[in-house]
Structures are given as structure tokens and as C-alpha cells.
């Protein structure tokens, strides 16, 4: 019984990060992606957190978002990586090559965003 309780507590701690995105800030080693709203105004939306870390771009929204679709484009040759999810956190596997990249994504609430980041190993 003790083992079951410990396993249940450990699993609960692992999943709490996904349910309470605001309490899980990006790691210090990450490259933040400053995003801009493509539309004029979204008064009910909370701006998502976006960052690059170790070959992945992360988009983290509040729990009111039920799906995310995103594309990362390398600006030098227009190579693209994309992913989508049914949830409030999206992870996109991307290139680790040096260069400039653009992130565009859309949320289930109809809002669209874009941002750029630079990799300069």
C-alpha cells in the first residue's frame, strides 16, 4: 500500500507541471522567444510563454487553450518543422543549426502569434 501511495504521489507531481503551466517557468538555459500578436486585440487571451531549448520549441498556454498548431521556419532556406496538440502545451522538434528562425502558431481561441529567435552556438 505504501508503494502505491508513493507512486501515485510521484505521478501527481509529474503531471502538475502540465496542468499549472504558470508555475513551471522555462529553464534558465532556454532561449526565450518574444512573440507578437498577429491580430489587433485579444482581450480575453493570456499571451503564451515560448522558448527554445535543446532542439525543441515550447509553447505553453493557460488551461483555457484546448489545442495549438505551430510551425518553425529557418529563415536562411525556408526549411520548416511543425506540430500540433490537443492541449495547452506544444513541443516542436526543430533544427539545432546556427541561424535565424521564425515561429508562427495558432490557438484554439482563434488567436495567432509569431516570433523569432536566433541560434548562435
Short mmCIF file of N, CA and C in Angstrom, two decimals:
data_model
loop_
_atom_site.label_atom_id
_atom_site.label_comp_id
_atom_site.label_asym_id
_atom_site.label_seq_id
_atom_site.Cartn_x
_atom_site.Cartn_y
_atom_site.Cartn_z
N UNK A 1 0.82 -1.19 0.00
CA UNK A 1 0.00 0.00 0.00
C UNK A 1 0.87 1.27 0.00
N UNK A 2 1.96 1.24 0.78
CA UNK A 2 2.86 2.40 0.82
C UNK A 2 3.49 2.66 -0.55
N UNK A 3 3.87 1.59 -1.24
CA UNK A 3 4.48 1.75 -2.55
C UNK A 3 3.49 2.38 -3.54
N UNK A 4 2.24 1.94 -3.49
CA UNK A 4 1.23 2.51 -4.38
C UNK A 4 1.03 4.00 -4.11
N UNK A 5 1.01 4.34 -2.84
CA UNK A 5 0.82 5.75 -2.47
C UNK A 5 1.99 6.59 -2.95
N UNK A 6 3.22 6.09 -2.79
CA UNK A 6 4.40 6.82 -3.24
C UNK A 6 4.41 6.98 -4.76
N UNK A 7 4.04 5.92 -5.48
CA UNK A 7 3.99 6.01 -6.94
C UNK A 7 2.93 7.01 -7.37
N UNK A 8 1.78 7.00 -6.73
CA UNK A 8 0.71 7.94 -7.06
C UNK A 8 1.14 9.38 -6.79
N UNK A 9 1.81 9.62 -5.68
CA UNK A 9 2.30 10.97 -5.38
C UNK A 9 3.36 11.41 -6.38
N UNK A 10 4.24 10.53 -6.78
CA UNK A 10 5.27 10.87 -7.76
C UNK A 10 4.64 11.22 -9.11
N UNK A 11 3.66 10.44 -9.53
CA UNK A 11 3.00 10.72 -10.80
C UNK A 11 2.21 12.03 -10.75
N UNK A 12 1.59 12.30 -9.63
CA UNK A 12 0.85 13.55 -9.47
C UNK A 12 1.79 14.74 -9.59
N UNK A 13 2.96 14.65 -9.00
CA UNK A 13 3.94 15.75 -9.09
C UNK A 13 4.40 15.95 -10.53
N UNK A 14 4.57 14.86 -11.28
CA UNK A 14 5.00 14.97 -12.67
C UNK A 14 3.96 15.67 -13.53
N UNK A 15 2.69 15.37 -13.32
CA UNK A 15 1.64 15.93 -14.15
C UNK A 15 1.21 17.32 -13.71
N UNK A 16 1.55 17.74 -12.52
CA UNK A 16 1.13 19.06 -12.06
C UNK A 16 1.72 20.18 -12.90
N UNK A 17 2.89 19.96 -13.46
CA UNK A 17 3.52 20.97 -14.31
C UNK A 17 2.69 21.22 -15.56
N UNK A 18 2.09 20.19 -16.11
CA UNK A 18 1.30 20.36 -17.32
C UNK A 18 -0.04 21.00 -17.03
N UNK A 19 -0.56 20.82 -15.85
CA UNK A 19 -1.85 21.39 -15.51
C UNK A 19 -1.77 22.81 -15.01
N UNK A 20 -0.65 23.18 -14.43
CA UNK A 20 -0.48 24.51 -13.88
C UNK A 20 0.71 25.17 -14.56
N UNK A 21 0.55 25.51 -15.82
CA UNK A 21 1.66 26.00 -16.62
C UNK A 21 2.33 27.22 -16.04
N UNK A 22 1.59 28.08 -15.36
CA UNK A 22 2.17 29.29 -14.81
C UNK A 22 3.21 28.98 -13.74
N UNK A 23 3.09 27.83 -13.08
CA UNK A 23 4.03 27.51 -12.02
C UNK A 23 5.28 26.81 -12.56
N UNK A 24 5.39 26.61 -13.87
CA UNK A 24 6.53 25.93 -14.47
C UNK A 24 7.19 26.84 -15.48
N UNK A 25 7.98 27.79 -15.04
CA UNK A 25 8.62 28.72 -15.98
C UNK A 25 9.68 28.00 -16.81
N UNK A 26 10.07 28.58 -17.95
CA UNK A 26 11.10 27.97 -18.77
C UNK A 26 12.42 27.85 -18.00
N UNK A 27 13.20 26.83 -18.31
CA UNK A 27 14.51 26.68 -17.65
C UNK A 27 15.42 27.87 -17.94
N UNK A 28 16.36 28.14 -17.05
CA UNK A 28 17.27 29.27 -17.21
C UNK A 28 18.13 29.16 -18.47
N UNK A 29 18.42 27.94 -18.93
CA UNK A 29 19.27 27.74 -20.08
C UNK A 29 18.53 27.95 -21.40
N UNK A 30 17.24 28.17 -21.37
CA UNK A 30 16.45 28.27 -22.59
C UNK A 30 16.64 29.61 -23.29
N UNK A 31 16.32 29.64 -24.58
CA UNK A 31 16.35 30.85 -25.39
C UNK A 31 14.90 31.35 -25.50
N UNK A 32 14.56 32.45 -24.83
CA UNK A 32 13.17 32.92 -24.90
C UNK A 32 12.82 33.40 -26.30
N UNK A 33 11.58 33.19 -26.68
CA UNK A 33 11.08 33.67 -27.97
C UNK A 33 10.05 34.74 -27.66
N UNK A 34 10.35 35.97 -28.01
CA UNK A 34 9.42 37.07 -27.79
C UNK A 34 8.39 37.00 -28.91
N UNK A 35 7.13 36.84 -28.52
CA UNK A 35 6.09 36.70 -29.53
C UNK A 35 5.26 37.96 -29.64
N UNK A 36 4.66 38.11 -30.80
CA UNK A 36 3.78 39.23 -31.07
C UNK A 36 2.46 38.69 -31.59
N UNK A 37 1.41 39.41 -31.31
CA UNK A 37 0.08 39.04 -31.71
C UNK A 37 -0.12 39.42 -33.17
N UNK A 38 -0.55 38.47 -34.01
CA UNK A 38 -0.82 38.77 -35.41
C UNK A 38 -2.09 39.60 -35.57
N UNK A 39 -3.01 39.43 -34.65
CA UNK A 39 -4.27 40.14 -34.71
C UNK A 39 -4.18 41.43 -33.92
N UNK A 40 -5.17 42.25 -34.01
CA UNK A 40 -5.14 43.56 -33.35
C UNK A 40 -5.29 43.45 -31.84
N UNK A 41 -6.27 42.69 -31.37
CA UNK A 41 -6.53 42.65 -29.93
C UNK A 41 -7.23 41.36 -29.54
N UNK A 42 -6.77 40.76 -28.48
CA UNK A 42 -7.42 39.58 -27.89
C UNK A 42 -7.59 39.84 -26.40
N UNK A 43 -8.64 40.54 -26.02
CA UNK A 43 -8.76 40.96 -24.62
C UNK A 43 -8.90 39.81 -23.63
N UNK A 44 -9.37 38.64 -24.06
CA UNK A 44 -9.59 37.54 -23.13
C UNK A 44 -8.44 36.55 -23.12
N UNK A 45 -7.45 36.74 -23.98
CA UNK A 45 -6.33 35.81 -24.08
C UNK A 45 -5.19 36.20 -23.14
N UNK A 46 -4.48 35.21 -22.69
CA UNK A 46 -3.24 35.41 -21.95
C UNK A 46 -2.12 35.04 -22.91
N UNK A 47 -1.14 35.91 -23.07
CA UNK A 47 -0.05 35.66 -24.01
C UNK A 47 0.73 34.42 -23.58
N UNK A 48 0.92 33.48 -24.49
CA UNK A 48 1.64 32.24 -24.17
C UNK A 48 3.12 32.48 -23.90
N UNK A 49 3.76 31.57 -23.18
CA UNK A 49 5.21 31.56 -23.00
C UNK A 49 5.79 30.69 -24.10
N UNK A 50 6.87 31.18 -24.73
CA UNK A 50 7.53 30.43 -25.80
C UNK A 50 9.03 30.46 -25.57
N UNK A 51 9.69 29.34 -25.81
CA UNK A 51 11.14 29.30 -25.70
C UNK A 51 11.71 28.12 -26.48
N UNK A 52 13.01 28.22 -26.81
CA UNK A 52 13.76 27.16 -27.46
C UNK A 52 14.69 26.55 -26.43
N UNK A 53 14.79 25.21 -26.42
CA UNK A 53 15.71 24.53 -25.52
C UNK A 53 16.10 23.18 -26.12
N UNK A 54 17.40 22.99 -26.37
CA UNK A 54 17.96 21.69 -26.78
C UNK A 54 17.23 21.04 -27.96
N UNK A 55 16.99 21.80 -29.02
CA UNK A 55 16.38 21.23 -30.21
C UNK A 55 14.86 21.19 -30.20
N UNK A 56 14.24 21.87 -29.26
CA UNK A 56 12.79 21.91 -29.19
C UNK A 56 12.31 23.33 -28.95
N UNK A 57 11.20 23.68 -29.57
CA UNK A 57 10.50 24.92 -29.28
C UNK A 57 9.27 24.54 -28.46
N UNK A 58 9.06 25.26 -27.37
CA UNK A 58 7.94 25.01 -26.48
C UNK A 58 6.98 26.19 -26.50
N UNK A 59 5.70 25.91 -26.56
CA UNK A 59 4.65 26.90 -26.45
C UNK A 59 3.77 26.47 -25.29
N UNK A 60 3.67 27.32 -24.28
CA UNK A 60 2.92 26.97 -23.07
C UNK A 60 1.83 28.02 -22.86
N UNK A 61 0.59 27.56 -22.86
CA UNK A 61 -0.57 28.45 -22.72
C UNK A 61 -1.30 28.15 -21.41
N UNK A 62 -2.31 28.98 -21.14
CA UNK A 62 -3.12 28.70 -19.95
C UNK A 62 -4.06 27.52 -20.24
N UNK A 63 -4.71 27.02 -19.23
CA UNK A 63 -5.53 25.82 -19.36
C UNK A 63 -6.81 26.04 -20.16
N UNK A 64 -7.14 27.27 -20.51
CA UNK A 64 -8.32 27.53 -21.33
C UNK A 64 -8.09 27.16 -22.80
N UNK A 65 -6.84 27.00 -23.19
CA UNK A 65 -6.49 26.64 -24.56
C UNK A 65 -6.59 25.12 -24.70
N UNK A 66 -7.32 24.66 -25.72
CA UNK A 66 -7.52 23.22 -25.89
C UNK A 66 -6.75 22.64 -27.07
N UNK A 67 -6.16 23.50 -27.92
CA UNK A 67 -5.31 22.99 -29.00
C UNK A 67 -4.37 24.09 -29.48
N UNK A 68 -3.21 23.65 -30.00
CA UNK A 68 -2.19 24.56 -30.52
C UNK A 68 -1.64 23.94 -31.81
N UNK A 69 -1.42 24.77 -32.81
CA UNK A 69 -0.79 24.35 -34.05
C UNK A 69 0.35 25.31 -34.34
N UNK A 70 1.57 24.80 -34.54
CA UNK A 70 2.72 25.68 -34.71
C UNK A 70 3.66 25.25 -35.82
N UNK A 71 4.35 26.23 -36.40
CA UNK A 71 5.35 26.00 -37.45
C UNK A 71 6.58 26.83 -37.14
N UNK A 72 7.76 26.21 -37.23
CA UNK A 72 9.03 26.92 -37.11
C UNK A 72 9.69 26.89 -38.48
N UNK A 73 10.14 28.06 -38.95
CA UNK A 73 10.78 28.18 -40.25
C UNK A 73 12.19 28.73 -40.07
N UNK A 74 13.19 28.04 -40.67
CA UNK A 74 14.55 28.57 -40.69
C UNK A 74 14.60 29.59 -41.82
N UNK A 75 14.95 30.81 -41.52
CA UNK A 75 14.84 31.89 -42.48
C UNK A 75 15.85 31.81 -43.63
N UNK A 76 16.99 31.15 -43.43
CA UNK A 76 18.02 31.09 -44.48
C UNK A 76 17.60 30.23 -45.68
N UNK A 77 16.82 29.17 -45.44
CA UNK A 77 16.44 28.27 -46.54
C UNK A 77 14.97 27.86 -46.52
N UNK A 78 14.19 28.45 -45.63
CA UNK A 78 12.75 28.18 -45.50
C UNK A 78 12.42 26.73 -45.13
N UNK A 79 13.36 26.01 -44.53
CA UNK A 79 13.07 24.67 -44.01
C UNK A 79 12.07 24.83 -42.86
N UNK A 80 11.12 23.89 -42.74
CA UNK A 80 10.07 24.03 -41.73
C UNK A 80 9.91 22.77 -40.90
N UNK A 81 9.51 23.00 -39.65
CA UNK A 81 9.17 21.96 -38.71
C UNK A 81 7.84 22.35 -38.09
N UNK A 82 6.95 21.38 -37.91
CA UNK A 82 5.64 21.72 -37.37
C UNK A 82 5.13 20.63 -36.44
N UNK A 83 4.13 21.00 -35.67
CA UNK A 83 3.48 20.04 -34.78
C UNK A 83 2.18 20.68 -34.32
N UNK A 84 1.29 19.85 -33.78
CA UNK A 84 0.05 20.34 -33.18
C UNK A 84 -0.30 19.44 -32.01
N UNK A 85 -1.16 19.93 -31.16
CA UNK A 85 -1.56 19.14 -29.99
C UNK A 85 -2.97 19.50 -29.59
N UNK A 86 -3.59 18.60 -28.87
CA UNK A 86 -4.88 18.84 -28.24
C UNK A 86 -4.59 19.06 -26.76
N UNK A 87 -4.24 20.26 -26.42
CA UNK A 87 -3.89 20.61 -25.05
C UNK A 87 -3.34 22.01 -25.01
N UNK A 88 -2.74 22.37 -23.89
CA UNK A 88 -2.26 23.74 -23.71
C UNK A 88 -0.74 23.87 -23.76
N UNK A 89 -0.04 22.78 -24.08
CA UNK A 89 1.42 22.81 -24.19
C UNK A 89 1.84 22.09 -25.46
N UNK A 90 2.63 22.77 -26.30
CA UNK A 90 3.10 22.18 -27.55
C UNK A 90 4.61 22.14 -27.56
N UNK A 91 5.16 21.03 -28.05
CA UNK A 91 6.60 20.85 -28.20
C UNK A 91 6.87 20.53 -29.68
N UNK A 92 7.76 21.31 -30.31
CA UNK A 92 8.10 21.10 -31.71
C UNK A 92 9.59 20.78 -31.80
N UNK A 93 9.93 19.60 -32.35
CA UNK A 93 11.33 19.25 -32.59
C UNK A 93 11.82 20.06 -33.78
N UNK A 94 12.94 20.79 -33.60
CA UNK A 94 13.45 21.70 -34.63
C UNK A 94 14.95 21.49 -34.81
N UNK A 95 15.51 22.16 -35.80
CA UNK A 95 16.94 22.10 -36.08
C UNK A 95 17.74 22.78 -34.96
N UNK A 96 18.96 22.31 -34.78
CA UNK A 96 19.88 22.94 -33.84
C UNK A 96 20.96 23.73 -34.56
N UNK A 97 20.81 23.87 -35.88
CA UNK A 97 21.80 24.61 -36.69
C UNK A 97 21.78 26.10 -36.36
N UNK A 98 22.93 26.72 -36.50
CA UNK A 98 23.05 28.17 -36.30
C UNK A 98 22.18 28.88 -37.33
N UNK A 99 21.49 29.93 -36.90
CA UNK A 99 20.68 30.70 -37.83
C UNK A 99 19.52 31.40 -37.15
N UNK A 100 18.71 32.06 -37.98
CA UNK A 100 17.51 32.76 -37.52
C UNK A 100 16.29 31.92 -37.84
N UNK A 101 15.36 31.89 -36.90
CA UNK A 101 14.16 31.07 -37.03
C UNK A 101 12.94 31.91 -36.71
N UNK A 102 11.82 31.57 -37.36
CA UNK A 102 10.55 32.25 -37.08
C UNK A 102 9.54 31.21 -36.61
N UNK A 103 8.82 31.53 -35.55
CA UNK A 103 7.76 30.69 -35.01
C UNK A 103 6.43 31.36 -35.30
N UNK A 104 5.49 30.62 -35.88
CA UNK A 104 4.11 31.08 -36.01
C UNK A 104 3.21 29.99 -35.44
N UNK A 105 2.17 30.40 -34.73
CA UNK A 105 1.26 29.41 -34.18
C UNK A 105 -0.13 29.99 -33.96
N UNK A 106 -1.10 29.09 -33.92
CA UNK A 106 -2.50 29.45 -33.70
C UNK A 106 -3.04 28.65 -32.53
N UNK A 107 -3.94 29.28 -31.80
CA UNK A 107 -4.55 28.66 -30.62
C UNK A 107 -6.02 28.37 -30.86
N UNK A 108 -6.58 27.50 -30.04
CA UNK A 108 -7.98 27.13 -30.17
C UNK A 108 -8.93 28.29 -29.96
N UNK A 109 -8.48 29.36 -29.31
CA UNK A 109 -9.37 30.52 -29.12
C UNK A 109 -9.38 31.44 -30.33
N UNK A 110 -8.69 31.05 -31.41
CA UNK A 110 -8.68 31.82 -32.65
C UNK A 110 -7.54 32.81 -32.77
N UNK A 111 -6.73 32.97 -31.74
CA UNK A 111 -5.62 33.92 -31.80
C UNK A 111 -4.41 33.30 -32.50
N UNK A 112 -3.64 34.16 -33.18
CA UNK A 112 -2.43 33.75 -33.88
C UNK A 112 -1.27 34.63 -33.43
N UNK A 113 -0.07 34.05 -33.36
CA UNK A 113 1.11 34.75 -32.89
C UNK A 113 2.30 34.42 -33.77
N UNK A 114 3.33 35.26 -33.69
CA UNK A 114 4.59 34.96 -34.35
C UNK A 114 5.73 35.54 -33.52
N UNK A 115 6.90 34.99 -33.72
CA UNK A 115 8.09 35.45 -33.03
C UNK A 115 9.32 34.91 -33.72
N UNK A 116 10.47 35.45 -33.40
CA UNK A 116 11.73 35.00 -33.97
C UNK A 116 12.74 34.71 -32.88
N UNK A 117 13.66 33.81 -33.18
CA UNK A 117 14.77 33.54 -32.27
C UNK A 117 16.01 33.24 -33.09
N UNK A 118 17.14 33.38 -32.47
CA UNK A 118 18.44 33.22 -33.13
C UNK A 118 19.24 32.14 -32.40
N UNK A 119 19.84 31.22 -33.14
CA UNK A 119 20.76 30.25 -32.57
C UNK A 119 22.15 30.60 -33.04
N UNK A 120 23.05 30.85 -32.10
CA UNK A 120 24.41 31.27 -32.44
C UNK A 120 25.43 30.50 -31.61
N UNK A 121 25.32 29.19 -31.59
CA UNK A 121 26.18 28.32 -30.77
C UNK A 121 27.51 28.93 -30.63
#
